[in-house]
Coordinates of C-alpha atoms in Angstrom, one line a residue:
M1 CA 347.4 118.0 70.1
A2 CA 344.6 119.7 72.0
A3 CA 341.2 119.7 70.6
E4 CA 340.1 122.9 68.9
G5 CA 336.6 124.4 69.8
R6 CA 334.8 126.6 67.3
L7 CA 331.4 127.5 66.2
S8 CA 330.3 127.9 62.5
A9 CA 330.2 131.4 61.2
P10 CA 326.8 133.2 61.1
I11 CA 325.1 134.0 57.8
P12 CA 325.9 137.7 57.0
L13 CA 322.8 140.0 57.2
G14 CA 323.5 141.1 53.7
A15 CA 322.8 137.7 52.3
L16 CA 319.3 137.9 53.7
R17 CA 318.7 141.2 52.0
P18 CA 316.2 140.9 49.2
P19 CA 317.7 141.5 45.7
R20 CA 317.0 144.6 43.9
N21 CA 314.3 143.9 41.3
P22 CA 315.0 145.5 37.9
I23 CA 311.2 145.9 37.3
S24 CA 309.1 148.4 39.1
R25 CA 306.3 150.8 38.3
A26 CA 308.5 153.8 38.3
L27 CA 311.0 152.2 36.0
L28 CA 308.2 151.0 33.6
D29 CA 306.7 154.5 33.5
K30 CA 310.1 155.9 32.7
V31 CA 310.8 153.5 29.9
L32 CA 307.2 153.8 28.5
G33 CA 307.5 157.6 28.4
R34 CA 310.7 157.5 26.5
I35 CA 309.3 155.0 24.1
I36 CA 306.2 157.1 23.5
A37 CA 308.5 160.2 23.0
A38 CA 310.6 158.4 20.4
A39 CA 307.5 157.1 18.6
G40 CA 306.1 160.6 18.6
L41 CA 309.3 161.9 16.9
V42 CA 309.3 159.1 14.3
F43 CA 305.7 159.4 13.3
G44 CA 305.8 163.2 13.5
L45 CA 308.6 163.2 11.0
Q46 CA 306.6 160.8 8.8
A47 CA 303.5 163.2 8.9
L48 CA 305.4 166.4 8.4
P49 CA 305.7 166.3 4.6
D50 CA 301.9 165.6 4.3
M51 CA 301.1 168.4 6.7
F52 CA 303.1 170.9 4.5
G53 CA 301.4 169.5 1.5
Q54 CA 297.9 169.9 2.9
V55 CA 298.4 173.3 4.6
D56 CA 297.3 175.2 1.5
D57 CA 293.9 173.7 1.9
M58 CA 293.6 174.5 5.6
Q59 CA 292.7 177.6 7.4
L60 CA 296.1 179.2 8.3
A61 CA 295.4 179.8 12.0
W62 CA 294.1 176.2 12.6
A63 CA 297.1 174.8 10.8
W64 CA 299.6 176.8 12.9
V65 CA 297.8 176.1 16.2
I66 CA 297.2 172.4 15.7
G67 CA 300.7 171.9 14.2
L68 CA 302.4 173.7 17.1
A69 CA 300.3 171.8 19.6
M70 CA 301.1 168.3 18.1
F71 CA 304.7 168.7 17.2
G72 CA 305.4 171.0 20.3
G73 CA 303.8 168.3 22.4
F74 CA 306.1 165.6 20.9
L75 CA 309.2 167.8 21.6
A76 CA 307.9 168.5 25.1
L77 CA 307.4 164.8 25.7
V78 CA 311.0 164.1 24.7
V79 CA 312.3 166.7 27.2
A80 CA 310.0 165.5 29.9
S81 CA 310.9 161.9 29.5
L82 CA 314.6 162.7 29.7
V83 CA 314.3 164.9 32.8
Q84 CA 311.6 162.6 34.3
R85 CA 309.3 165.6 35.2
G86 CA 305.7 166.0 34.0
V87 CA 305.7 163.0 31.6
T88 CA 302.0 162.2 32.3
T89 CA 300.8 165.7 32.0
V90 CA 302.5 166.0 28.6
E91 CA 301.1 162.7 27.3
A92 CA 297.6 163.8 28.4
F93 CA 298.1 167.1 26.5
V94 CA 299.1 165.1 23.3
A95 CA 296.1 162.8 23.5
V96 CA 293.6 165.7 24.1
A97 CA 295.3 167.9 21.4
Y98 CA 295.0 165.1 18.8
L99 CA 291.3 164.5 19.6
I100 CA 290.6 168.2 19.3
A101 CA 292.3 168.2 16.0
L102 CA 290.3 165.3 14.7
V103 CA 287.0 166.8 15.8
T104 CA 287.8 170.2 14.2
W105 CA 289.3 168.9 11.0
P106 CA 286.2 169.3 8.8
L107 CA 285.8 172.9 10.1
A108 CA 289.4 173.6 9.4
V109 CA 289.3 172.9 5.6
D110 CA 288.8 176.1 3.5
D111 CA 286.3 174.4 1.2
P112 CA 284.6 171.4 3.0
S113 CA 282.6 170.5 -0.2
R114 CA 285.9 169.8 -2.1
I115 CA 287.1 166.2 -1.9
Q116 CA 290.6 166.0 -0.6
S117 CA 293.0 163.8 -2.6
G118 CA 295.3 162.7 0.2
V119 CA 295.0 161.1 3.5
P120 CA 294.7 163.6 6.4
W121 CA 298.1 163.9 8.0
L122 CA 296.6 163.3 11.4
W123 CA 296.3 159.6 10.4
Y124 CA 300.0 159.0 11.0
L125 CA 299.8 160.2 14.7
C126 CA 296.7 158.1 15.7
T127 CA 298.9 155.3 17.3
V128 CA 301.0 157.8 19.2
A129 CA 297.9 159.6 20.6
T130 CA 296.2 156.2 21.7
A131 CA 299.6 155.2 23.3
S132 CA 299.8 158.6 25.2
A133 CA 296.2 158.1 26.4
A134 CA 297.0 154.6 27.6
S135 CA 300.0 155.9 29.6
A136 CA 298.4 159.1 31.0
F137 CA 294.9 158.0 31.7
S138 CA 293.2 155.2 33.7
T139 CA 292.4 152.0 32.1
W140 CA 288.7 152.9 31.5
I141 CA 289.4 156.4 30.2
A142 CA 292.1 154.9 27.9
S143 CA 289.8 152.3 26.6
G144 CA 287.1 154.9 25.7
Y145 CA 289.8 157.0 24.0
L146 CA 290.9 153.9 22.1
F147 CA 287.5 153.6 20.4
A148 CA 286.6 157.3 20.3
A149 CA 289.6 158.6 18.3
P150 CA 289.6 156.0 15.5
A151 CA 285.8 156.3 15.3
V152 CA 286.0 160.1 14.7
Y153 CA 288.8 159.5 12.2
G154 CA 286.6 157.0 10.3
F155 CA 283.8 159.5 10.3
I156 CA 286.1 162.2 8.9
R157 CA 287.3 159.8 6.1
L158 CA 283.6 159.6 5.0
T159 CA 283.3 163.4 4.5
P160 CA 284.9 165.3 1.5
S161 CA 287.4 167.0 3.8
G162 CA 288.8 163.6 4.6
G163 CA 288.7 162.0 1.2
A164 CA 285.0 160.8 0.9
V165 CA 286.2 157.2 0.9
S166 CA 283.8 154.3 1.0
P167 CA 282.4 153.0 4.3
Q168 CA 284.4 149.8 4.0
R169 CA 287.6 151.8 3.7
A170 CA 286.8 154.2 6.6
T171 CA 285.7 151.1 8.6
L172 CA 289.0 149.3 7.8
D173 CA 291.0 152.3 8.8
S174 CA 289.3 152.7 12.1
V175 CA 289.5 149.0 12.9
Y176 CA 293.2 149.0 12.1
A177 CA 293.8 151.9 14.4
I178 CA 291.7 150.2 17.1
L179 CA 293.6 147.0 16.8
L180 CA 297.0 148.7 16.9
G181 CA 296.1 151.0 19.8
G182 CA 294.4 148.1 21.6
A183 CA 297.7 146.1 21.4
V184 CA 299.5 148.9 22.9
L185 CA 296.9 149.4 25.7
I186 CA 296.8 145.7 26.6
L187 CA 300.6 145.7 26.8
V188 CA 300.7 148.8 29.0
V189 CA 298.0 147.4 31.3
I190 CA 299.7 144.0 31.6
L191 CA 303.2 145.4 32.2
R192 CA 301.8 147.9 34.9
Q193 CA 300.0 145.1 36.7
A194 CA 303.2 143.0 36.6
A195 CA 305.2 146.0 38.0
A196 CA 302.6 146.6 40.7
N197 CA 302.9 142.9 41.8
V198 CA 306.7 143.2 41.9
D199 CA 306.5 146.4 43.9
Q200 CA 304.1 144.7 46.3
A201 CA 306.3 141.6 46.6
Q202 CA 309.4 143.7 47.2
A203 CA 307.6 145.8 49.8
T204 CA 306.6 142.5 51.6
A205 CA 310.2 141.2 51.3
V206 CA 311.5 144.4 52.7
A207 CA 309.1 144.2 55.7
R208 CA 310.1 140.6 56.3
Y209 CA 313.8 141.6 56.2
S210 CA 313.1 144.4 58.6
E211 CA 311.4 141.9 61.0
A212 CA 314.4 139.6 60.6
I213 CA 316.7 142.5 61.5
R214 CA 314.7 143.2 64.6
E215 CA 314.8 139.5 65.6
H216 CA 318.5 139.4 65.1
A217 CA 319.0 142.6 67.1
T218 CA 317.1 141.0 69.9
E219 CA 319.2 138.0 69.8
L220 CA 322.4 140.0 69.8
E221 CA 321.1 141.9 72.8
R222 CA 320.3 138.6 74.6
V223 CA 323.8 137.3 74.0
E224 CA 325.2 140.6 75.0
V225 CA 323.3 140.5 78.2
D226 CA 324.2 136.9 78.9
A227 CA 327.8 137.7 78.3
I228 CA 327.8 140.8 80.6
V229 CA 326.1 139.0 83.4
H230 CA 328.6 136.1 83.3
D231 CA 331.7 138.2 82.5
S232 CA 331.1 141.0 84.9
V233 CA 328.4 140.5 87.4
L234 CA 328.6 136.8 88.3
T235 CA 332.3 136.8 88.2
T236 CA 332.4 139.9 90.4
F237 CA 330.0 138.2 92.9
I238 CA 332.1 135.1 93.0
Q239 CA 335.3 137.0 93.5
A240 CA 333.7 139.1 96.2
A241 CA 332.5 136.0 98.0
R242 CA 336.0 134.6 98.1
A243 CA 337.7 137.9 99.0
W244 CA 339.3 137.5 102.5
S245 CA 342.5 139.2 102.2
P246 CA 342.9 142.9 101.5
D247 CA 344.4 142.2 98.0
E248 CA 341.5 140.0 97.1
R249 CA 339.1 142.7 98.3
D250 CA 341.0 145.3 96.1
L251 CA 340.6 143.0 93.2
S252 CA 336.9 142.5 93.8
T253 CA 336.6 146.4 93.9
N254 CA 338.4 146.7 90.6
M255 CA 336.2 144.0 89.1
A256 CA 333.1 145.8 90.3
R257 CA 334.2 148.9 88.6
N258 CA 334.9 147.0 85.4
A259 CA 331.3 145.6 85.6
M260 CA 329.9 149.0 85.9
S261 CA 332.0 150.1 82.9
H262 CA 330.8 147.1 80.8
L263 CA 327.1 147.9 81.7
S264 CA 327.6 151.5 80.7
A265 CA 329.2 150.6 77.4
A266 CA 326.5 148.1 76.6
A267 CA 323.8 150.8 77.3
S268 CA 325.5 153.2 74.9
T269 CA 326.1 151.0 71.9
T270 CA 323.7 149.3 69.4
P271 CA 324.1 146.0 67.6
F272 CA 324.4 147.8 64.4
D273 CA 326.7 150.6 65.3
E274 CA 328.4 151.5 62.0
S275 CA 331.2 153.7 63.5
D276 CA 334.8 152.7 63.4
T277 CA 337.7 152.6 65.9
S278 CA 341.3 152.0 65.6
L279 CA 343.0 148.8 66.6
A280 CA 345.5 150.7 68.6
S281 CA 342.7 152.2 70.8
M282 CA 341.3 148.7 71.3
A283 CA 344.8 147.5 72.3
D284 CA 344.9 150.4 74.8
R285 CA 341.7 149.3 76.4
V286 CA 342.9 145.8 76.8
E287 CA 346.1 147.1 78.4
A288 CA 344.3 149.4 80.7
A289 CA 341.9 146.6 81.8
I290 CA 344.8 144.2 82.4
A291 CA 346.1 146.5 85.2
D292 CA 343.0 145.7 87.2
L293 CA 343.3 141.9 87.0
G294 CA 346.0 141.7 89.5
V295 CA 348.0 139.2 87.4
P296 CA 351.0 140.0 85.1
V297 CA 350.1 139.8 81.4
E298 CA 352.4 140.8 78.5
V299 CA 350.8 142.9 75.8
R300 CA 352.2 142.6 72.3
R301 CA 351.3 144.6 69.3
S302 CA 352.1 143.7 65.7
R303 CA 351.6 145.9 62.6
L304 CA 348.6 147.9 64.1
G305 CA 349.5 151.4 62.6
D306 CA 346.3 153.4 61.9
E307 CA 344.2 150.4 60.9
G308 CA 340.4 150.8 61.6
I309 CA 337.8 148.2 62.6
P310 CA 334.0 148.5 63.1
S311 CA 333.1 149.4 66.6
T312 CA 330.9 146.3 67.1
A313 CA 333.8 144.0 66.0
A314 CA 336.2 145.9 68.2
E315 CA 333.9 145.5 71.2
A316 CA 333.4 141.8 70.6
L317 CA 337.1 141.2 70.3
Y318 CA 337.8 143.2 73.4
S319 CA 335.1 141.6 75.6
A320 CA 336.0 138.1 74.4
A321 CA 339.7 138.7 75.1
M322 CA 338.9 140.0 78.6
Q323 CA 336.7 137.0 79.4
A324 CA 339.6 134.8 78.2
L325 CA 341.9 136.7 80.5
V326 CA 339.6 136.4 83.4
N327 CA 339.4 132.7 82.8
S328 CA 343.1 132.4 82.7
S329 CA 343.6 134.3 85.9
Q330 CA 341.0 132.2 87.7
H331 CA 342.0 128.7 86.3
A332 CA 345.5 128.7 84.8
G333 CA 347.2 128.9 88.3
E334 CA 350.1 130.9 89.6
G335 CA 353.8 130.4 89.9
P336 CA 357.1 131.2 88.1
G337 CA 356.3 128.9 85.2
V338 CA 352.9 130.5 84.4
D339 CA 353.2 133.2 81.7
R340 CA 350.3 135.0 80.2
W341 CA 350.2 137.2 77.1
V342 CA 347.8 139.1 74.8
E343 CA 348.8 139.8 71.1
V344 CA 346.9 142.0 68.8
R345 CA 347.9 141.9 65.2
H346 CA 346.7 142.9 61.7
D347 CA 347.8 141.4 58.5
G348 CA 347.7 142.8 54.9
D349 CA 344.5 140.9 53.9
G350 CA 342.3 142.6 56.5
L351 CA 342.5 139.9 59.2
T352 CA 342.6 141.1 62.8
T353 CA 343.6 138.6 65.4
V354 CA 343.7 138.9 69.2
E355 CA 345.5 135.9 70.8
V356 CA 345.2 135.3 74.5
G357 CA 347.6 132.7 75.9
D358 CA 349.0 131.2 79.1
T359 CA 351.4 128.4 80.0
G360 CA 349.1 127.3 82.9
R361 CA 347.2 124.1 83.8
G362 CA 345.1 124.0 80.6
F363 CA 342.0 122.1 80.1
E364 CA 340.0 119.9 77.6
P365 CA 337.6 122.2 75.7
A366 CA 335.4 119.2 74.8
S367 CA 334.8 118.5 78.4
V368 CA 333.4 122.0 79.3
P369 CA 329.7 121.6 80.3
T370 CA 327.2 123.3 78.1
E371 CA 325.7 125.2 81.2
R372 CA 329.1 127.0 81.5
L373 CA 328.5 130.4 79.7
G374 CA 332.0 131.7 79.8
V375 CA 333.3 130.0 76.7
R376 CA 330.1 129.4 74.7
V377 CA 328.4 132.8 75.2
S378 CA 331.2 135.2 76.2
I379 CA 333.7 134.0 73.6
H380 CA 332.2 131.9 70.9
E381 CA 328.8 133.4 70.4
R382 CA 330.0 137.0 70.9
L383 CA 332.6 136.6 68.1
N384 CA 330.1 134.7 65.9
N385 CA 327.4 137.5 66.2
A386 CA 330.1 140.1 65.2
G387 CA 331.1 138.1 62.2
G388 CA 334.3 136.7 63.6
L389 CA 335.6 133.3 64.7
A390 CA 337.0 132.0 68.1
T391 CA 339.2 129.0 68.4
I392 CA 340.6 127.5 71.6
D393 CA 343.7 125.4 71.7
S394 CA 344.2 123.8 75.1
S395 CA 345.1 120.6 76.8
P396 CA 345.8 119.6 80.4
G397 CA 349.2 120.6 81.5
R398 CA 350.1 122.5 78.3
G399 CA 348.4 125.8 78.7
T400 CA 345.7 127.5 76.7
V401 CA 345.7 129.7 73.6
V402 CA 342.5 131.5 72.6
S403 CA 342.6 133.0 69.1
L404 CA 339.9 135.6 68.2
R405 CA 339.8 136.4 64.5
W406 CA 337.8 138.9 62.6
P407 CA 336.3 138.9 60.0
V408 CA 335.4 135.2 59.6
E409 CA 336.0 135.3 55.7
Q410 CA 339.6 136.1 56.2
A411 CA 340.2 133.5 58.9
P412 CA 342.2 130.4 58.0
A413 CA 340.3 127.2 57.6

């Protein structure tokens, strides 16, 4: 049995694409905004009973303004986190409104000299305010807010309007708020730094992938130029040099026209053309080109229908098939016992096969010199670069069959 020549399939470009990272700065801010919004609702509901219990001791205007500012800010934060619009602005508003409420608390009590029995209801919202500041402001501003808000609260606790507690109790409350808010701030800073590193790494990977794409496109163009030079230009020159009879001169003229057509098609297509063409139109191109070869070739079509194929794959199959036909017309010989055929078929699993065969002299594929570009570049490399597979079955005296299959994943082992 004849030796079978084939090249390994290329690595698909999609396999080189960097995987999509689940962590990014945008995703972190989205999740963080929703967590702070949920915490604002939970702690706001916890502070609501105490607020209604202390409203009788407060100036009514202050109670309404601060209450609407805080709880309205929490509701606005929920909406903003869901629609992903203005989250940072609302978080900054909540943090500033809370600090203003703390500073004005002693002035908002009707009788500042009377010791309040309960804990100011603003205490329950301290962690939400520091978390909002950590998310909305820079690290330095958020750090200053982390110490300023609990310090103001601790000072209020020392006054009668805050309960007139002992310095130890006020200090304990302030330190507790600082530790809790500090943990939130540290977590936010660490996660944002990690997300920034991931974004930078992903941007670097995308840049390297783009460079790989450009290098691959350059390689495809090189192979295309090599194939066109061999298939069309050199072959036309050789035929023209041997053209002595009128028929041979006509064949040279037709080959020159085909060469011009190949060069024009190569100039108008790109290696990553994502358009589709039908298998029937590709078979029509093959049949039209056969008429210019000057040798009889039978064209067979099997189950083509309206099946489509990417233009790059169709161009690779067509060009490789035409190169195989040119090789057959030049080397297989002539005579009543030499038949040539081209079969284009498509099966139900998505495999497209173009088979070019003859019953001529045949050859030994393993003995083809490496400097001969017709088989290596024009057939094997062309199909490999398009994601296909070319196999050659030939032996001296038994003819040649070139099988062109696309895609390589569907090709039989």
